[in-house]
XYZ file of C-alpha atoms in Angstrom:
653
model
C -13.168 44.398 5.340
C -16.180 46.657 2.992
C -18.551 45.290 1.602
C -20.718 47.607 -1.334
C -24.495 45.219 -1.734
C -25.921 46.000 -5.068
C -30.065 46.570 -4.139
C -31.394 44.023 -6.165
C -35.185 41.772 -6.525
C -34.674 39.236 -3.943
C -33.334 42.577 -1.440
C -37.209 44.147 -1.944
C -40.017 41.548 -3.408
C -40.076 37.768 -2.524
C -41.606 36.570 -6.201
C -39.099 36.466 -8.254
C -38.030 33.805 -11.176
C -36.091 33.403 -14.045
C -39.046 33.793 -16.336
C -40.252 37.389 -14.722
C -38.424 39.814 -16.903
C -37.941 43.606 -16.874
C -40.666 44.286 -19.598
C -42.896 42.912 -18.057
C -42.936 45.410 -16.218
C -42.694 48.696 -18.666
C -45.782 48.016 -20.111
C -48.695 50.979 -20.642
C -45.344 53.436 -19.725
C -43.751 55.773 -21.939
C -40.190 54.883 -23.171
C -38.924 58.496 -22.720
C -40.257 58.399 -19.398
C -38.728 55.357 -18.455
C -35.082 56.585 -20.261
C -35.270 60.231 -19.109
C -35.326 58.452 -15.578
C -32.934 56.491 -15.444
C -30.140 58.539 -17.323
C -30.700 61.677 -14.643
C -30.446 59.137 -11.324
C -26.875 57.118 -13.608
C -26.127 61.303 -14.120
C -26.328 62.118 -10.252
C -23.948 58.814 -9.670
C -21.485 60.154 -12.305
C -18.403 60.551 -9.850
C -19.594 59.167 -7.010
C -21.261 55.793 -7.917
C -19.891 54.425 -4.468
C -21.001 57.621 -2.017
C -23.807 56.551 -0.178
C -25.604 59.736 0.555
C -25.599 59.983 -3.329
C -27.862 56.133 -2.996
C -29.573 56.985 -0.133
C -30.554 60.068 -1.733
C -31.962 58.738 -4.854
C -33.400 56.124 -2.974
C -35.723 57.690 -1.117
C -36.327 60.116 -4.749
C -38.726 57.019 -5.532
C -38.708 55.120 -1.804
C -42.165 57.833 -1.134
C -44.597 56.371 -4.095
C -44.158 52.936 -2.988
C -46.860 50.685 -0.923
C -45.901 50.260 2.446
C -45.259 47.325 2.560
C -42.627 47.721 -0.324
C -41.635 50.769 2.212
C -40.740 48.264 4.874
C -38.502 45.785 3.330
C -35.983 48.855 1.997
C -36.268 49.985 5.214
C -35.338 46.685 6.516
C -32.176 46.490 3.644
C -31.128 50.034 4.373
C -30.608 49.163 8.274
C -29.097 46.163 7.422
C -27.073 47.579 4.339
C -25.801 51.479 5.713
C -23.295 50.688 2.430
C -25.143 50.073 -0.561
C -25.298 50.242 -4.616
C -29.177 51.708 -5.822
C -27.616 52.755 -9.238
C -24.683 51.355 -11.205
C -23.613 51.902 -14.649
C -24.009 48.546 -15.624
C -27.391 47.930 -14.223
C -28.845 51.159 -15.901
C -26.936 50.808 -18.980
C -28.637 47.352 -19.325
C -32.205 49.271 -18.550
C -30.979 51.357 -21.389
C -31.109 48.435 -23.659
C -34.530 46.708 -22.511
C -36.224 50.205 -23.257
C -34.702 50.886 -26.157
C -35.350 47.326 -27.609
C -39.012 47.190 -26.205
C -39.034 51.058 -28.218
C -43.035 52.753 -27.601
C -44.053 55.726 -28.761
C -46.475 56.592 -25.794
C -46.972 60.319 -25.254
C -44.127 61.237 -23.243
C -45.517 63.521 -20.234
C -43.765 65.471 -16.960
C -42.722 63.094 -14.192
C -45.132 64.216 -11.649
C -48.180 63.123 -13.848
C -47.028 59.974 -13.748
C -48.702 57.170 -11.870
C -47.070 55.606 -8.092
C -47.799 51.966 -9.905
C -45.812 53.300 -13.100
C -43.092 54.054 -10.830
C -43.327 51.300 -8.922
C -43.171 49.615 -11.702
C -40.296 51.314 -13.043
C -38.068 50.399 -9.629
C -39.116 46.589 -10.279
C -38.145 46.970 -13.826
C -34.483 48.886 -12.586
C -33.800 46.144 -9.998
C -34.088 42.846 -11.950
C -30.970 44.614 -14.588
C -28.816 44.112 -10.988
C -30.485 40.923 -10.648
C -29.452 39.265 -13.180
C -26.177 40.883 -13.917
C -25.402 40.325 -10.062
C -27.031 36.306 -10.030
C -24.470 36.067 -12.973
C -21.837 37.964 -10.546
C -22.090 34.527 -7.920
C -22.388 31.729 -9.753
C -18.464 32.535 -9.332
C -17.462 30.851 -6.137
C -17.487 32.381 -3.105
C -14.187 32.034 -0.680
C -13.137 31.218 2.172
C -9.532 32.033 2.646
C -7.563 29.279 4.950
C -4.350 31.267 5.285
C -0.810 30.309 6.708
C 0.397 33.714 9.455
C -2.826 35.898 9.564
C -6.487 37.181 9.676
C -6.958 39.145 6.167
C -9.039 41.382 7.321
C -8.412 45.324 6.005
C -9.370 44.445 2.570
C -11.701 47.524 0.585
C -13.376 45.330 -1.716
C -14.841 47.654 -4.471
C -16.384 45.129 -6.917
C -19.969 45.331 -6.643
C -20.989 42.225 -5.036
C -25.164 40.756 -5.229
C -27.015 40.449 -2.233
C -25.582 37.098 -1.835
C -22.550 38.838 -2.063
C -18.907 37.541 -2.410
C -17.778 37.473 1.027
C -13.815 36.874 1.223
C -13.530 35.072 5.363
C -10.238 34.296 7.367
C -9.392 32.482 9.502
C -6.172 32.177 11.605
C -3.038 30.059 10.885
C -4.145 28.649 14.626
C -7.488 27.065 13.329
C -5.883 24.963 10.407
C -4.530 21.674 10.344
C -2.296 21.758 8.092
C -0.395 25.388 7.265
C 1.684 25.009 4.740
C -1.742 23.665 2.025
C -2.189 25.653 -0.313
C -4.922 28.117 0.255
C -8.394 26.220 -0.665
C -11.571 27.363 -1.393
C -15.359 26.702 -0.500
C -18.105 27.923 -2.452
C -20.211 30.397 -0.236
C -23.711 31.809 -0.952
C -26.382 33.460 0.932
C -29.115 31.834 -0.654
C -27.198 28.951 -2.176
C -26.081 25.265 -0.379
C -22.208 25.302 0.286
C -20.632 23.137 -2.831
C -16.810 22.492 -2.771
C -14.239 24.212 -4.799
C -11.087 22.319 -5.675
C -8.274 24.590 -6.413
C -5.370 22.801 -9.004
C -1.972 23.858 -8.455
C -2.114 26.380 -11.563
C -5.105 27.691 -10.443
C -5.981 30.649 -7.283
C -9.526 30.790 -6.577
C -9.032 33.409 -5.547
C -8.121 35.319 -8.655
C -10.534 32.634 -9.932
C -13.841 34.217 -8.424
C -12.808 38.094 -8.906
C -11.442 38.035 -12.005
C -15.105 36.272 -13.505
C -16.827 38.870 -11.573
C -14.756 42.007 -11.610
C -13.556 41.851 -15.365
C -17.386 42.169 -17.576
C -17.952 44.902 -15.285
C -14.145 46.509 -14.471
C -14.675 49.312 -17.220
C -17.957 50.421 -15.503
C -17.087 49.681 -12.203
C -15.914 53.821 -11.703
C -17.076 56.600 -13.199
C -14.335 57.619 -16.542
C -12.695 60.835 -15.119
C -12.892 63.359 -17.835
C -9.154 64.985 -17.517
C -6.732 62.659 -18.032
C -9.037 62.321 -21.227
C -8.769 65.396 -22.608
C -4.967 64.998 -21.176
C -4.307 61.506 -23.711
C -7.065 63.417 -26.414
C -4.320 66.456 -26.568
C -1.248 64.877 -26.403
C -2.773 62.619 -29.565
C -3.545 66.239 -31.458
C -0.119 67.532 -30.543
C 1.474 64.678 -31.965
C -0.574 64.681 -35.407
C 0.458 68.174 -36.110
C 3.659 67.307 -35.871
C 3.954 63.895 -37.460
C 3.675 64.190 -41.537
C 1.447 61.047 -42.234
C -0.458 61.651 -38.897
C -1.631 65.471 -40.094
C -3.126 64.651 -43.156
C -5.294 62.208 -40.599
C -5.705 65.158 -39.048
C -7.410 66.720 -42.232
C -9.730 64.163 -42.703
C -10.784 64.311 -39.425
C -11.141 68.112 -39.251
C -13.780 68.313 -42.190
C -15.424 64.684 -41.398
C -16.260 66.744 -37.711
C -17.026 69.749 -39.430
C -14.203 71.492 -37.510
C -11.484 73.826 -37.607
C -9.078 72.543 -35.122
C -8.535 70.141 -32.116
C -9.288 72.958 -29.960
C -13.349 73.454 -30.575
C -13.722 69.794 -31.034
C -12.215 69.178 -27.709
C -14.384 72.323 -26.268
C -17.403 71.173 -28.542
C -17.034 67.360 -26.043
C -16.810 69.797 -22.857
C -19.270 72.076 -23.671
C -21.924 69.261 -22.467
C -19.391 68.400 -19.286
C -18.096 71.204 -17.624
C -20.527 73.342 -16.744
C -22.670 71.094 -14.327
C -19.333 69.781 -12.285
C -20.639 72.815 -9.684
C -23.723 71.643 -9.340
C -25.438 69.213 -6.691
C -26.784 67.755 -10.216
C -26.197 66.699 -13.469
C -29.485 66.789 -16.223
C -29.172 64.409 -19.000
C -31.013 66.184 -20.655
C -28.969 68.472 -23.090
C -31.325 71.944 -24.743
C -30.169 74.107 -27.180
C -30.198 77.591 -27.538
C -30.199 78.663 -31.493
C -26.260 80.277 -30.985
C -25.726 76.431 -30.633
C -25.432 75.003 -33.612
C -21.427 73.345 -33.899
C -22.168 71.607 -29.784
C -25.617 70.186 -31.613
C -23.584 69.116 -34.737
C -21.038 67.689 -32.286
C -23.898 65.637 -30.035
C -25.927 64.421 -33.523
C -23.087 62.359 -34.220
C -23.824 59.878 -31.663
C -27.669 59.545 -32.274
C -29.451 56.553 -31.492
C -31.679 55.166 -34.377
C -33.510 53.343 -32.039
C -35.641 51.732 -35.511
C -32.652 50.112 -36.047
C -31.156 49.148 -32.749
C -29.232 45.411 -33.074
C -27.914 44.921 -29.447
C -24.126 43.453 -28.977
C -22.255 42.170 -26.135
C -20.710 44.635 -23.874
C -23.215 47.380 -24.399
C -21.682 48.208 -27.995
C -24.999 49.168 -29.487
C -24.696 52.219 -27.085
C -20.844 53.559 -27.069
C -21.334 55.076 -30.021
C -24.901 55.579 -29.805
C -26.374 57.582 -26.538
C -28.631 60.466 -27.291
C -31.963 59.915 -27.525
C -33.157 62.952 -29.346
C -36.722 64.749 -27.894
C -37.053 67.284 -30.375
C -35.474 69.717 -32.097
C -33.619 71.098 -29.654
C -33.697 68.316 -26.958
C -31.441 65.163 -26.905
C -30.797 63.013 -23.697
C -27.200 61.215 -22.810
C -27.885 58.159 -21.786
C -24.523 57.807 -20.043
C -21.978 60.412 -19.403
C -19.238 57.881 -19.103
C -20.102 57.012 -22.677
C -19.236 60.900 -23.242
C -16.329 60.719 -21.635
C -15.299 58.137 -24.254
C -15.255 60.132 -26.878
C -12.556 62.599 -25.749
C -9.359 59.665 -26.189
C -11.154 56.136 -25.768
C -13.746 56.617 -28.484
C -11.664 59.419 -30.308
C -9.484 56.327 -31.591
C -12.473 54.897 -33.202
C -13.645 58.212 -35.072
C -9.820 58.995 -35.716
C -9.695 55.343 -37.887
C -13.389 55.073 -39.538
C -12.914 58.523 -40.758
C -9.495 56.702 -42.394
C -11.468 54.100 -43.586
C -14.024 56.681 -45.079
C -11.929 58.802 -46.866
C -9.028 56.091 -47.585
C -6.500 56.594 -45.827
C -2.716 55.564 -46.732
C -0.105 53.709 -44.895
C 3.423 54.669 -44.735
C 3.627 52.613 -47.491
C 1.560 54.069 -49.771
C -1.601 50.915 -49.416
C -4.859 52.191 -47.911
C -4.875 50.659 -44.420
C -7.342 48.070 -44.432
C -8.620 47.178 -40.729
C -8.090 48.728 -36.910
C -5.622 46.075 -36.213
C -3.100 47.823 -38.882
C -4.097 51.455 -37.526
C -3.929 50.166 -33.577
C -0.341 48.399 -34.698
C 0.462 52.208 -36.065
C -1.053 54.189 -33.120
C 1.309 52.362 -30.516
C 4.127 51.998 -32.432
C 4.248 56.188 -33.492
C 2.088 57.864 -30.407
C 1.013 55.197 -27.772
C 3.701 53.925 -26.998
C 6.573 56.851 -28.165
C 5.280 60.390 -27.819
C 2.301 59.969 -25.289
C 4.194 57.134 -22.860
C 7.083 59.620 -22.755
C 5.810 62.918 -22.071
C 4.121 61.389 -18.999
C 7.095 59.997 -17.642
C 8.974 62.520 -18.456
C 6.736 64.428 -16.677
C 7.089 62.078 -13.744
C 10.295 62.412 -13.369
C 10.985 65.788 -14.416
C 13.204 67.932 -12.359
C 14.503 64.593 -10.824
C 17.721 63.464 -10.101
C 17.537 60.470 -11.419
C 19.204 57.925 -14.759
C 16.754 58.942 -17.369
C 16.715 56.972 -20.435
C 14.206 56.838 -23.147
C 13.993 53.690 -25.105
C 14.608 54.860 -28.091
C 17.829 56.634 -27.417
C 18.633 52.743 -25.984
C 18.124 51.583 -29.234
C 19.852 53.585 -30.872
C 22.832 52.774 -28.791
C 22.212 49.063 -28.157
C 19.939 47.592 -30.992
C 16.810 45.591 -30.694
C 15.091 44.778 -27.048
C 15.321 47.645 -24.834
C 12.969 48.396 -22.440
C 10.202 51.042 -23.877
C 11.794 53.129 -20.573
C 15.024 53.477 -17.774
C 14.467 54.816 -14.919
C 17.571 54.891 -11.918
C 16.312 56.445 -8.532
C 20.269 55.181 -6.262
C 19.954 51.800 -6.427
C 16.565 51.659 -7.145
C 16.342 50.476 -11.180
C 13.229 50.736 -13.109
C 12.187 49.376 -16.025
C 8.548 50.478 -18.280
C 7.467 48.008 -20.827
C 3.841 49.724 -22.851
C 1.574 47.820 -23.616
C -0.714 49.896 -25.676
C -3.887 46.899 -26.375
C -7.296 46.066 -25.264
C -9.041 43.581 -23.584
C -11.697 42.856 -26.605
C -15.157 41.360 -25.289
C -14.194 38.001 -26.115
C -12.228 37.776 -22.940
C -13.630 39.847 -20.315
C -17.068 37.996 -21.099
C -15.857 34.826 -21.330
C -16.918 32.171 -18.742
C -13.944 30.231 -18.843
C -11.937 31.157 -16.844
C -8.616 29.296 -19.179
C -9.512 31.939 -21.805
C -9.654 34.997 -19.566
C -5.959 33.554 -18.050
C -4.278 33.151 -21.266
C -6.248 36.320 -23.111
C -4.724 38.591 -20.558
C -0.876 37.091 -20.503
C -0.787 36.324 -23.685
C -1.013 41.203 -23.714
C 1.411 41.722 -20.981
C 3.391 38.397 -19.684
C 4.700 36.167 -21.864
C 8.230 34.352 -23.755
C 7.275 30.939 -25.170
C 10.912 30.944 -26.533
C 9.805 33.155 -29.470
C 8.372 35.778 -28.368
C 8.574 38.004 -25.297
C 5.340 40.424 -24.386
C 5.266 42.403 -20.786
C 6.780 41.257 -18.421
C 8.979 38.515 -20.275
C 10.644 41.260 -22.387
C 11.196 42.926 -18.961
C 12.763 39.665 -16.964
C 15.641 39.765 -20.035
C 16.244 43.701 -20.775
C 16.727 43.056 -16.512
C 19.015 39.822 -16.673
C 21.219 41.807 -19.215
C 21.400 44.757 -16.532
C 23.322 42.451 -14.644
C 25.330 41.094 -17.164
C 26.530 44.815 -17.262
C 24.781 45.381 -21.154
C 23.387 49.083 -20.271
C 26.717 49.746 -18.993
C 27.649 51.890 -21.971
C 25.121 54.149 -20.563
C 24.442 53.764 -17.018
C 28.035 53.227 -15.368
C 27.452 52.068 -12.216
C 27.556 48.545 -10.380
C 24.847 46.944 -10.546
C 25.336 44.067 -7.321
C 24.198 46.881 -5.284
C 20.803 47.441 -7.388
C 17.084 46.133 -6.198
C 14.757 45.664 -10.577
C 11.342 47.302 -10.403
C 9.632 45.792 -13.098
C 6.973 48.629 -14.629
C 3.777 46.965 -17.446
C 2.237 50.410 -18.408
C -1.625 49.795 -20.400
C -4.343 51.646 -21.306
C -7.156 49.591 -21.391
C -9.455 49.542 -18.039
C -10.148 46.123 -18.176
C -6.651 45.631 -16.809
C -7.918 46.900 -13.621
C -9.713 44.142 -13.007
C -9.640 42.882 -9.153
C -7.070 39.515 -9.368
C -5.826 40.790 -12.917
C -2.167 41.331 -10.861
C -2.573 38.343 -9.469
C -2.450 36.790 -12.408
C 1.326 38.696 -13.575
C 2.716 37.790 -10.804
C 1.692 34.557 -11.110
C 3.355 34.515 -15.194
C 5.812 36.152 -14.239
C 7.153 34.013 -11.426
C 6.912 31.401 -13.875
C 9.462 32.828 -16.230
C 10.857 33.785 -13.906
C 12.084 30.333 -12.529
C 12.486 28.479 -15.594
C 15.005 30.890 -16.875
C 16.454 33.008 -14.646
C 16.519 31.811 -11.232
C 19.809 33.685 -11.074
C 17.658 36.603 -11.055
C 15.432 35.862 -8.140
C 16.537 37.290 -4.860
C 17.387 40.249 -7.043
C 13.958 41.106 -9.038
C 10.656 43.019 -7.492
C 7.372 42.215 -7.926
C 5.832 43.751 -11.451
C 3.607 46.643 -11.071
C 0.673 46.821 -13.545
C -0.127 50.479 -13.768
C -3.128 52.003 -15.770
C -1.686 55.394 -17.301
C -4.339 56.626 -16.208
C -3.759 56.358 -12.876
C -0.058 58.158 -13.247
C -2.017 61.308 -14.380
C -3.783 61.473 -11.487
C -0.636 61.734 -9.607
C 1.032 64.066 -11.966
C 0.692 67.767 -9.435
C 1.437 65.552 -7.144
C 5.167 63.856 -8.193
C 5.571 67.864 -9.152
C 5.808 69.145 -6.115
C 7.346 66.177 -5.004
C 4.898 65.155 -1.801
C 5.240 61.874 -4.118
C 8.415 60.566 -5.782
C 8.100 56.925 -7.758
C 10.223 54.927 -5.592
C 7.936 55.438 -2.924
C 4.823 54.835 -4.492
C 5.769 51.530 -5.942
C 7.411 50.007 -3.046
C 4.262 51.048 -1.323
C 2.122 49.689 -3.367
C 4.709 46.220 -2.487
C 5.065 46.412 1.088
C 1.256 47.013 1.499
C 0.895 43.685 -0.179
C 2.897 41.806 1.499
C 2.012 42.784 4.956
C -1.468 41.905 3.684
C -1.636 38.916 1.025
C -5.424 39.787 0.003
C -4.249 43.107 -1.046
C -2.120 41.077 -4.699
C -5.844 41.389 -5.827
C -6.172 44.594 -5.371
C -5.049 47.290 -9.111
C -2.782 49.854 -8.485
C -5.186 52.377 -9.593
C -7.446 51.269 -6.813
C -4.625 51.345 -4.673
C -3.984 55.064 -5.578
C -7.207 55.847 -5.424
C -7.960 54.673 -1.680
C -4.432 55.751 -0.689
C -4.160 59.035 -1.616
C -7.968 60.050 -1.992
C -6.734 62.861 0.303
C -3.856 64.459 -1.467
C -6.348 63.927 -5.096
C -6.601 67.462 -6.137
C -10.418 68.341 -7.400
C -11.207 69.100 -10.802
C -9.910 72.786 -10.936
C -7.354 71.829 -9.616
C -6.760 69.058 -11.936
C -8.111 71.195 -15.085
C -4.963 74.038 -13.946
C -2.694 71.070 -13.570
C -3.149 68.968 -16.722
C -4.841 71.335 -19.325
C -2.778 72.365 -22.192
C -3.302 76.485 -22.377
C -4.457 76.355 -25.653
C -7.757 74.571 -24.585
C -10.430 77.263 -23.652
C -13.371 76.129 -21.698
C -17.130 76.586 -22.230
C -17.646 77.157 -19.022
C -14.408 80.184 -18.106
C -15.886 81.684 -21.410
C -18.731 81.854 -19.865
C -18.103 83.105 -17.190
C -15.836 86.137 -18.725
C -18.746 87.010 -20.665
C -20.501 87.369 -17.537
C -18.446 89.664 -16.045
C -17.860 91.694 -18.798
C -21.745 92.111 -18.787
C -21.838 92.478 -15.224
C -19.029 95.407 -15.737
C -21.076 97.030 -18.633
C -24.059 97.074 -16.821
C -22.202 98.276 -14.103
C -21.115 101.116 -16.400
C -24.270 101.556 -18.037
C -25.804 101.923 -14.215
C -23.496 104.697 -12.770
C -24.081 106.317 -15.799
C -27.349 106.594 -15.560
C -27.031 107.460 -11.398
C -24.710 110.345 -12.810
C -27.109 111.760 -15.608
C -29.809 111.925 -12.759
C -27.583 113.608 -10.105
C -26.497 116.260 -12.712
C -30.636 116.317 -14.049
C -31.551 117.201 -10.337
C -27.969 119.981 -9.491
C -29.232 121.456 -12.854
C -33.202 121.587 -11.136
C -31.107 122.838 -7.426
C -29.219 125.805 -9.164
C -32.637 127.064 -11.194
C -34.096 127.155 -7.527
C -31.879 129.112 -6.206
C -32.125 132.199 -9.146
């Protein structure tokens, strides 16, 4: 089992108390300097937060300025915990909020001019931020697992845990008095006394802990992959161009963003991001030249107004304003994840705000009144049809499958259809696409019932009046075995095994424990309404659309097939029950990491030919400049040679 510990204040210093605040350590230090240090370090772990060598390197860059006592404490921590997290998105965003809400106008000075005491105090303030969110995590129960079959070793735990981290401990069945009892939990913290946790009949204690720990941080637990965001954004713009209603909206958007087309908009985003991909370091401060007017204007949309900053839960104040203007041509990007957000997820909010500002009308000729209405329009016309279909079509292209889209099925059978129907010999894959968002009131709730109900209401529900996700899939699987789809797919249902798949877009569904909650709710509906399907239906699989995009190149070259990847995912948690709490995205990243294409290959495989990256443009310009320079040098060399030859001929005469 692998644990990733977060370096907190208690890891190094022994004087922590709740009244100790990060603000108290930052007095007298320029806020610009503090943000410069934090944003630079956060930029270095973008795309590699779990890379141990990067975390060691960043800690070492600080360590040299500390007193000997602090160095010894750090050395002891590193020696005992080789795999740890020093810089994390969660801690950095908390630190940003602390600095911005206590912003001062002290003169910015070169980082090399900061004193050792100032650097130590910045370090302490950062560790207090880490302490605060990990303390909140550790208030959840740490569970000691008793399982009936075998020790559950081997879980690769990708969640971030406090220094008194949650430990998933296992006992063999021979150690358990009553091997058939439901697993019971024991709260266990390295710095807290043991407290028993009673699991009710309707609750899984491990799932409870994982949801309460992981849901608040799931979005920033891993870096936002700009390739998948770009792919979805490109499809969105192509859809807008083809759709009569959205093409009007698109014209509003271009005017608002002062761009001529979507290529220009996307390249404005990419110019800040793509260039440093091949470099070992990534700058958080962007300095513009006089020729960078369009890029500069794009970034200015996200400038922070420090004087009017109003903090919100879930870092709401920073999501649309994550850029600090330092000088007329110098800008600081506080967190690259927030910039990547603007490619697709943030694009949807920007698009909506543009429509409201311009008084855009819906299909009925009435003004769009709120984001819920816009989101519903987007889901019906784009996310759950155009976007989803385009990606699934690439998953199964050139495969000898029976493939039917929801629109094709609806045209022949009426309402209630699955969003996609794929049969690979004796394997039936039915898909439901749910373009829904888990809002912050659910993600940040301290009440496990609020979290449970919030998730299930979106992806697994059948109350007799309304079906969602898993409930809708079971309804259609039942119809399949009753030959409802026989006119579309002439097969014998009795020989076929069904695989229900729910596809989502929100990374919050990748939190540890969500998959197990889905299994339990799905089983409740199965047992109460469709018990006759028990032997025919497999566990439901919850897939983030981004995970499919990661794998598109492999589906294309047949190194992975839909049947193989789904069956492997299910078989892994059947053999090791702890893995049922792991998300499909984590399974993909862990299982196929050795096969993942590098950034260049992904760009070549997935991007649209219309998009010309700024990096490619600059490379081309450099090549042309180099070529013309070589021509000039050759011409000069030839002229000099001719001149020498003329002189030689004169001497001979």
